[in-house]
mmCIF file of C-alpha atoms in Angstrom:
data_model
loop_
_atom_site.group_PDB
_atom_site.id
_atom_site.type_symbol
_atom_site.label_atom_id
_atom_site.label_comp_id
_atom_site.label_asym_id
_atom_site.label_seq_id
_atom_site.Cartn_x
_atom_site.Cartn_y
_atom_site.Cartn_z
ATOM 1 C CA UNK R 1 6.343 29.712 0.459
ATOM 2 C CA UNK R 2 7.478 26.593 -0.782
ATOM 3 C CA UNK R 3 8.953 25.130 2.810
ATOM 4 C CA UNK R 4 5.486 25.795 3.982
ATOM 5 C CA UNK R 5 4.089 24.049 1.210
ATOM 6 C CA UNK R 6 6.207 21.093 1.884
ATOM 7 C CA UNK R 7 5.310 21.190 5.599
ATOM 8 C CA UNK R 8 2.020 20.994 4.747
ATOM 9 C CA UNK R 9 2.135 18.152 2.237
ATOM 10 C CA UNK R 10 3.535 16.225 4.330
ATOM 11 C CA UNK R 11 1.537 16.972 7.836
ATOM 12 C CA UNK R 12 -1.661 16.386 5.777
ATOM 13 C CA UNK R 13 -0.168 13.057 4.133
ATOM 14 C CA UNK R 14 0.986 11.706 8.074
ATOM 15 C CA UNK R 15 -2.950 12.830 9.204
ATOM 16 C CA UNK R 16 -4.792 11.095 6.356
ATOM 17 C CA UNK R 17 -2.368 8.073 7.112
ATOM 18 C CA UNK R 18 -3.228 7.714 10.725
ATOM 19 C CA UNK R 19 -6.647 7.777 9.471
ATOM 20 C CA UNK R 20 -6.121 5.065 6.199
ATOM 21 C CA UNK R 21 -4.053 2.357 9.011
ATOM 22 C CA UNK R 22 -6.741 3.039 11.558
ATOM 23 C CA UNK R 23 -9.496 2.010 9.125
ATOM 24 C CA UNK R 24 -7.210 -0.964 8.131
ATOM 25 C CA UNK R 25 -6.589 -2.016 11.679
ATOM 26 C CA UNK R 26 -10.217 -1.865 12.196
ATOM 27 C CA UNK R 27 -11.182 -4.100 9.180
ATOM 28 C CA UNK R 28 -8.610 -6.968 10.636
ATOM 29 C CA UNK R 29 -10.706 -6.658 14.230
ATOM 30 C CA UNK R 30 -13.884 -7.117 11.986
ATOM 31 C CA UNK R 31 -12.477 -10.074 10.037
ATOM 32 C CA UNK R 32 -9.339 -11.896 12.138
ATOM 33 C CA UNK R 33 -6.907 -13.930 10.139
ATOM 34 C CA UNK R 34 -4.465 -16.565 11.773
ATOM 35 C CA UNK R 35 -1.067 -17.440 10.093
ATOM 36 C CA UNK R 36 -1.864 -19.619 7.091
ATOM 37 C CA UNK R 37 -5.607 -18.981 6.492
ATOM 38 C CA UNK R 38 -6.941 -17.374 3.923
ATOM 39 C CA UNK R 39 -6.512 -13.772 4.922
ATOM 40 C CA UNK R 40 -9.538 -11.822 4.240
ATOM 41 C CA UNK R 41 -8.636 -8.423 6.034
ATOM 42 C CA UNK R 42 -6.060 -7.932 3.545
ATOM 43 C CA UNK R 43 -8.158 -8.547 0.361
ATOM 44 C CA UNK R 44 -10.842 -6.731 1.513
ATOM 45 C CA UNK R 45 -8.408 -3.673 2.304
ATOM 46 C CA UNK R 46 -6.581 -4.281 -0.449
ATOM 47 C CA UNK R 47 -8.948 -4.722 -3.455
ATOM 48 C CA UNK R 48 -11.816 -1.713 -1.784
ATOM 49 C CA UNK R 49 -8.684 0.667 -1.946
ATOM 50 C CA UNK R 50 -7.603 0.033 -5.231
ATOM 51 C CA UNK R 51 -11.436 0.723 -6.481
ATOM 52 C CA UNK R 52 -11.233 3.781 -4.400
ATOM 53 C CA UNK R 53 -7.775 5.014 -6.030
ATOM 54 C CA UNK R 54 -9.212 4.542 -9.545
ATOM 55 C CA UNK R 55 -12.522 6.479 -8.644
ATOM 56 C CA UNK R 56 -10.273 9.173 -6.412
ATOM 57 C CA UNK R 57 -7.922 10.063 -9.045
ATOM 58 C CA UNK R 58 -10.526 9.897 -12.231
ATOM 59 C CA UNK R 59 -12.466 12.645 -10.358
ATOM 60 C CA UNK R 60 -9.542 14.523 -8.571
ATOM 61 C CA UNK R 61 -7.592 14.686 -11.896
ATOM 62 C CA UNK R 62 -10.435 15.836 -14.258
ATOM 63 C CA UNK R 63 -12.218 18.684 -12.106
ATOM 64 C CA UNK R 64 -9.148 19.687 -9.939
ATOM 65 C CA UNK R 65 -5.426 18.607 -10.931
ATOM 66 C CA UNK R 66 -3.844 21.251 -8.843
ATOM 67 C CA UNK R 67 -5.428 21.366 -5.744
ATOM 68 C CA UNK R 68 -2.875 21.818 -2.732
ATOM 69 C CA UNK R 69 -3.982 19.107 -0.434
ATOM 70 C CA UNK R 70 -6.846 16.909 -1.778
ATOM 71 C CA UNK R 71 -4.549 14.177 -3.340
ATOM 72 C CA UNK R 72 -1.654 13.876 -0.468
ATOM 73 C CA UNK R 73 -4.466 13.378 2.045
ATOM 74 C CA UNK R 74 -6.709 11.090 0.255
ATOM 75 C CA UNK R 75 -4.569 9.027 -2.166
ATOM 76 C CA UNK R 76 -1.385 9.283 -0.501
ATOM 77 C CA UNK R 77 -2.460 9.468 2.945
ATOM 78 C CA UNK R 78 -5.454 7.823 3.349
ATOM 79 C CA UNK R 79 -6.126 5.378 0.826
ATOM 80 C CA UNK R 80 -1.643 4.326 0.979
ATOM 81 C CA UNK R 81 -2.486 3.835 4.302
ATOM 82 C CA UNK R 82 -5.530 1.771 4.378
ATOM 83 C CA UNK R 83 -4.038 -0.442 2.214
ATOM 84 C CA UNK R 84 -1.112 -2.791 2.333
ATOM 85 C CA UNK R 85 1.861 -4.341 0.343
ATOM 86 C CA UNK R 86 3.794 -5.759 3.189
ATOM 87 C CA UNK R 87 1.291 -7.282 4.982
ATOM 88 C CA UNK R 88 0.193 -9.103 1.597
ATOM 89 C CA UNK R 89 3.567 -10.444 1.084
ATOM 90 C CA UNK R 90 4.254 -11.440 4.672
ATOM 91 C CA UNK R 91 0.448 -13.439 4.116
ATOM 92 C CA UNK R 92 1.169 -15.200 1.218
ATOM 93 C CA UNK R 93 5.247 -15.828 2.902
ATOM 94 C CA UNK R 94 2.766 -17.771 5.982
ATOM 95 C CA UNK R 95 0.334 -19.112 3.352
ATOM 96 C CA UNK R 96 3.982 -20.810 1.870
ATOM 97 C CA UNK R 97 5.570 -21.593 5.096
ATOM 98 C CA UNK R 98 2.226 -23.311 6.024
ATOM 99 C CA UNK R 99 2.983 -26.059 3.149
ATOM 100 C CA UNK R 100 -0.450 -24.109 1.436
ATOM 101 C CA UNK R 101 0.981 -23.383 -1.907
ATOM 102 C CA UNK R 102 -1.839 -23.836 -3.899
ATOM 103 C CA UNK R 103 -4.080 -21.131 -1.713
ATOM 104 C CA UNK R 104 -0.653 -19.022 -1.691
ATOM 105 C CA UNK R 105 -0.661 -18.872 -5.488
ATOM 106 C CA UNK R 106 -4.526 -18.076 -5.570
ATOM 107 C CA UNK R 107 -3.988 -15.426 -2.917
ATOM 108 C CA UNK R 108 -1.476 -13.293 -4.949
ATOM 109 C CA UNK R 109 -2.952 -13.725 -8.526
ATOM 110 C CA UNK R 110 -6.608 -13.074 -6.415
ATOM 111 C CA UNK R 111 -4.498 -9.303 -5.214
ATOM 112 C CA UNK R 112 -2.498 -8.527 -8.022
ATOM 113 C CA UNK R 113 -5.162 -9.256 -10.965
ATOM 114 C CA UNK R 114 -8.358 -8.551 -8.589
ATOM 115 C CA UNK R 115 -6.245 -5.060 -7.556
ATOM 116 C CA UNK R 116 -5.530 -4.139 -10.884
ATOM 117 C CA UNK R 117 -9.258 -5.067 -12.272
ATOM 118 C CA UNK R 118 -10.593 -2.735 -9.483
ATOM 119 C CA UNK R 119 -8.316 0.029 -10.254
ATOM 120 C CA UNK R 120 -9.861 -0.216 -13.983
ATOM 121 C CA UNK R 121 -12.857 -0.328 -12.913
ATOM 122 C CA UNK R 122 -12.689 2.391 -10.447
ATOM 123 C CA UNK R 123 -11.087 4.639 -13.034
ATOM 124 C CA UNK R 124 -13.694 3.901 -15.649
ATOM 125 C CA UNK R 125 -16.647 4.540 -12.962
ATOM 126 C CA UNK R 126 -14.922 8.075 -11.901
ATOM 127 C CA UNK R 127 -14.540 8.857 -15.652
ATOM 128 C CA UNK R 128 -18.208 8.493 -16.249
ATOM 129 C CA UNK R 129 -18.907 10.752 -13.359
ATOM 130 C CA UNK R 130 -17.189 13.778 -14.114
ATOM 131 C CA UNK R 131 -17.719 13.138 -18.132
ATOM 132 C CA UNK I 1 -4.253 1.687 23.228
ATOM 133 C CA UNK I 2 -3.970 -0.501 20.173
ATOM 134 C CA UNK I 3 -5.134 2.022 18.185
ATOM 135 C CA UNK I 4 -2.692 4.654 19.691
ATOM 136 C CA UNK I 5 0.313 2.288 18.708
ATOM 137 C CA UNK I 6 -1.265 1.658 15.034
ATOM 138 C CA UNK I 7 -1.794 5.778 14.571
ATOM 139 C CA UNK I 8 1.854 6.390 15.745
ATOM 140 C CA UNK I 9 3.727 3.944 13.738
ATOM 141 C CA UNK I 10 1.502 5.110 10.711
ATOM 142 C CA UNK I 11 2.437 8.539 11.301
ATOM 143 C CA UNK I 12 5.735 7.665 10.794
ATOM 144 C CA UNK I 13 5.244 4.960 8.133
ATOM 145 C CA UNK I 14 2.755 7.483 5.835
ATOM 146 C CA UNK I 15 5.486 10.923 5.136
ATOM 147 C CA UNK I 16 8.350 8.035 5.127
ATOM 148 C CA UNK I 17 7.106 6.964 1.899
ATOM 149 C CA UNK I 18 6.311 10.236 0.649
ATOM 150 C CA UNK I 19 10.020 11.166 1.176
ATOM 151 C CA UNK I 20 11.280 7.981 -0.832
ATOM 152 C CA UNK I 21 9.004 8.990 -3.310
ATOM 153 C CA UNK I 22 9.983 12.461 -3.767
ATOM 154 C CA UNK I 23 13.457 11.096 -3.443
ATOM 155 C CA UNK I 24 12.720 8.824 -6.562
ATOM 156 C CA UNK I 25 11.394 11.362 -8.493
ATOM 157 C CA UNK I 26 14.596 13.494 -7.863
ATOM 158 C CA UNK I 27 16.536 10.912 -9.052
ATOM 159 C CA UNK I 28 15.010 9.204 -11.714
ATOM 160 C CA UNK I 29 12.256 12.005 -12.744
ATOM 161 C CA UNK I 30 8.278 12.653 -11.993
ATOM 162 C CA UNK I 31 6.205 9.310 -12.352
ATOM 163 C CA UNK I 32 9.134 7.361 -11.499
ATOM 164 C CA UNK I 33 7.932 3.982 -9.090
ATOM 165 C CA UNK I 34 11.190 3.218 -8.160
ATOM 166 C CA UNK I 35 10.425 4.798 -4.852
ATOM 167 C CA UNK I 36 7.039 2.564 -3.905
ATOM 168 C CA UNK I 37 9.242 -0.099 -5.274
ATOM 169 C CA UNK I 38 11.657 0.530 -2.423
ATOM 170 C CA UNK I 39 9.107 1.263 0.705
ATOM 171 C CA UNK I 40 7.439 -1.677 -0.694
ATOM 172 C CA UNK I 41 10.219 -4.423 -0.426
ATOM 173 C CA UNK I 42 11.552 -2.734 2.712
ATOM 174 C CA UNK I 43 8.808 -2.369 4.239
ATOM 175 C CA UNK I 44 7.753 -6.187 3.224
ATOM 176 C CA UNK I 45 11.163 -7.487 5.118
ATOM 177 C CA UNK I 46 10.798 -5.492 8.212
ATOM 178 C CA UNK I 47 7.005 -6.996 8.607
ATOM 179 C CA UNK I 48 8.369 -10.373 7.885
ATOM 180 C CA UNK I 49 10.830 -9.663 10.365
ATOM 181 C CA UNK I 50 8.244 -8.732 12.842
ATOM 182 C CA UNK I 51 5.670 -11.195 12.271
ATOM 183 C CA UNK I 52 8.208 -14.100 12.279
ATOM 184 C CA UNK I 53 9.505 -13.132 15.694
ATOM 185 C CA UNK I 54 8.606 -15.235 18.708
ATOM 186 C CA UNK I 55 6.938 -14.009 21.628
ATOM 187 C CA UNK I 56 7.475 -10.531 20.460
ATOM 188 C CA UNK I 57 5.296 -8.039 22.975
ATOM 189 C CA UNK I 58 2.157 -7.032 21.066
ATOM 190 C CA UNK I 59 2.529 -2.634 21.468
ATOM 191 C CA UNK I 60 5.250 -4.233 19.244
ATOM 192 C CA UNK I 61 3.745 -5.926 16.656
ATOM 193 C CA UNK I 62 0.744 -3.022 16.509
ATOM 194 C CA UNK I 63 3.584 0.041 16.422
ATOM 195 C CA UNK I 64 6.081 -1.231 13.977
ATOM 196 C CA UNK I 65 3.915 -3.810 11.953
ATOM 197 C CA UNK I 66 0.519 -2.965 12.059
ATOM 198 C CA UNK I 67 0.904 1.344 11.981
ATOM 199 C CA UNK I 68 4.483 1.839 10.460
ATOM 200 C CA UNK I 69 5.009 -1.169 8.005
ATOM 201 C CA UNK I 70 1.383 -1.391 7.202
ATOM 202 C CA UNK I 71 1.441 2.381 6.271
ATOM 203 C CA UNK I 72 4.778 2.336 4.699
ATOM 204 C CA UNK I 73 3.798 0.305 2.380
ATOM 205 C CA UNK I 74 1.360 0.666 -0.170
ATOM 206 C CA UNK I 75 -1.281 -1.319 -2.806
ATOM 207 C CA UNK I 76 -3.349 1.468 -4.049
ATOM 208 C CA UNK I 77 -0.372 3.413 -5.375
ATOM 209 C CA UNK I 78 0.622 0.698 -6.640
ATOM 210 C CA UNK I 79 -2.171 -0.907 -8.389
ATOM 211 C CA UNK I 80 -2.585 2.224 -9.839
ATOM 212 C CA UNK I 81 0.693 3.042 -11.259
ATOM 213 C CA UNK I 82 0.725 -0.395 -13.146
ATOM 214 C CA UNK I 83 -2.718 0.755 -14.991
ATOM 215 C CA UNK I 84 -1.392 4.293 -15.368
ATOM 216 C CA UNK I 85 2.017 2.697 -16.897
ATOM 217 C CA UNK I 86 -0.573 0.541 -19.191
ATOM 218 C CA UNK I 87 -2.339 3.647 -20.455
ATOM 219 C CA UNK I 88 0.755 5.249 -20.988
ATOM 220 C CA UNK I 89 1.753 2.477 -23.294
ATOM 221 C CA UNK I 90 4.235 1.474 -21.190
ATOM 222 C CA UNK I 91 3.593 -2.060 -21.117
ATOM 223 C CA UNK I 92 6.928 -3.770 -20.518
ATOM 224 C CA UNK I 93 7.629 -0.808 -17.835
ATOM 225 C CA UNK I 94 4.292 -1.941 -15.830
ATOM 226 C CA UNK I 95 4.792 -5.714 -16.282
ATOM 227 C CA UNK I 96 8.443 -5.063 -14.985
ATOM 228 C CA UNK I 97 6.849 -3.120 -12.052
ATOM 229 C CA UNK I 98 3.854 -5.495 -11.344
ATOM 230 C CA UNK I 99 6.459 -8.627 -11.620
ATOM 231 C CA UNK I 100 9.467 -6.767 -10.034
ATOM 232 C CA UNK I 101 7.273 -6.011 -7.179
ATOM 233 C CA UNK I 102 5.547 -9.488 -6.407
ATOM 234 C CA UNK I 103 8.863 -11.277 -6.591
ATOM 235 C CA UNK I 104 10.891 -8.761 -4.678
ATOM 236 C CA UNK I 105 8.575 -8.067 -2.385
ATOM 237 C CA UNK I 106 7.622 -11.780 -1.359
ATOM 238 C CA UNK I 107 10.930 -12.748 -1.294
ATOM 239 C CA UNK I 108 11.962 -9.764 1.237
ATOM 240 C CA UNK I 109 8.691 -10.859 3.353
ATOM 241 C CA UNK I 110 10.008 -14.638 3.192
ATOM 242 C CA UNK I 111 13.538 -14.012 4.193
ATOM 243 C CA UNK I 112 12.176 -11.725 6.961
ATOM 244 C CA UNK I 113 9.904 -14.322 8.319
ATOM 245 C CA UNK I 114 12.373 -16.641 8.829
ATOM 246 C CA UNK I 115 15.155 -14.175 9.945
ATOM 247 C CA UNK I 116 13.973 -14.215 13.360
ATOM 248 C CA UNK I 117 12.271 -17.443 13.948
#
């Protein structure tokens, strides 16, 4: 039934986010960041997640574009949680406020180009797999 | 009981932006991003919001920052519809996106921040 469907998706997206922000949380315990230092947490969240989306969705969408559950849990749930747009703007906002502009700028070129080189690279890595 | 305020706030934050998505799609049609857009800079000004606050309790900061803006918000999905706009050969759409997004986005985060300070 397509309620039940819906249910699911979205009980299996709020499970594999729990599970995505819990890893996240954990990486910021394993590398602490104070306002205005470089913040390492979020790149390494950030940049390992995009890789991850790349290689996710080259395999998921070659051997099994129609499967129920597999891409609201992982990409949607798990790998949108894990990773972070909000608390990469609010870091480079304290980078800013912090007079740092020059380690601001590097931050978000370092997030936006170094995310979309690992989605790329991610997505070519996946493709080779399941080629 | 850190983690417990992280895992509720993202259990909000992750089917909240599943909902704008499908919302987005609705509206504008599959493989639209104007709903990540949206969680994105929202969710970008409510963190700024938090994070900017003084002495703010810190079940606080883990619950609405940490698990629901944190999850809210998104870089994979993201990154990866700027590439996936790319191979589509929609190159002014994804520089619109990646641009729209960084300036929108750091701006909300800004004008959260100092909000509540």
């Amino acid at each position: 039934m397509a309620c039940c469907r819906t249910v699911r998706t979205y009980l299996v997206v709020a499970c594999g986010g729990v599970l995505g922000a819990l890893a996240r949380w954990a990486v910021s315990l394993g590398l602490p960041h104070t306002p205005g230092s470089w913040p390492w947490a979020t790149v390494t969240v950030n940049l390992t997640g995009c890789l991850a989306i790349g290689l996710l969705l080259a395999v998921l969408l070659a051997r099994s574009p129609g499967h129920p559950w597999l891409r609201p849990f992982l990409a949607t749930g798990v790998l949108g949680g894990y990773t972070t747009f909000s608390t990469f703007a609010v870091d480079a906002a304290q980078l800013v406020e912090a007079g740092r502009w020059p380690v601001a700028a590097a931050y978000v070129l370092v997030s936006a180009l170094g995310g979309l080189l690992a989605v790329v690279v991610g997505l070519a890595a996946g493709r080779r797999v399941v080629r | 009981m850190t983690a417990l305020w992280v895992a509720l706030g993202a259990l909000v934050g992750a089917p909240l932006r599943l909902a704008a998505d499908r919302a987005a799609a609705r509206w504008r049609g599959t493989g639209t991003v104007v709903g990540i857009l949206a969680v994105n800079v929202a969710g970008s000004l409510v963190l700024g919001a938090v994070l900017g606050a003084r002495d703010l309790d810190p079940a606080v900061v883990a619950l609405v920052g940490t698990g629901f803006c944190g999850t809210l918000t998104t870089f994979s999905t993201f990154g990866y519809d700027v590439v996936r706009l790319v191979e589509e050969r929609r190159v002014g759409r994804a520089l619109g996106y990646l641009g729209g997004s960084l300036v929108l986005g750091l701006a909300a985060a800004a004008v959260g921040y100092a909000a509540l300070r």
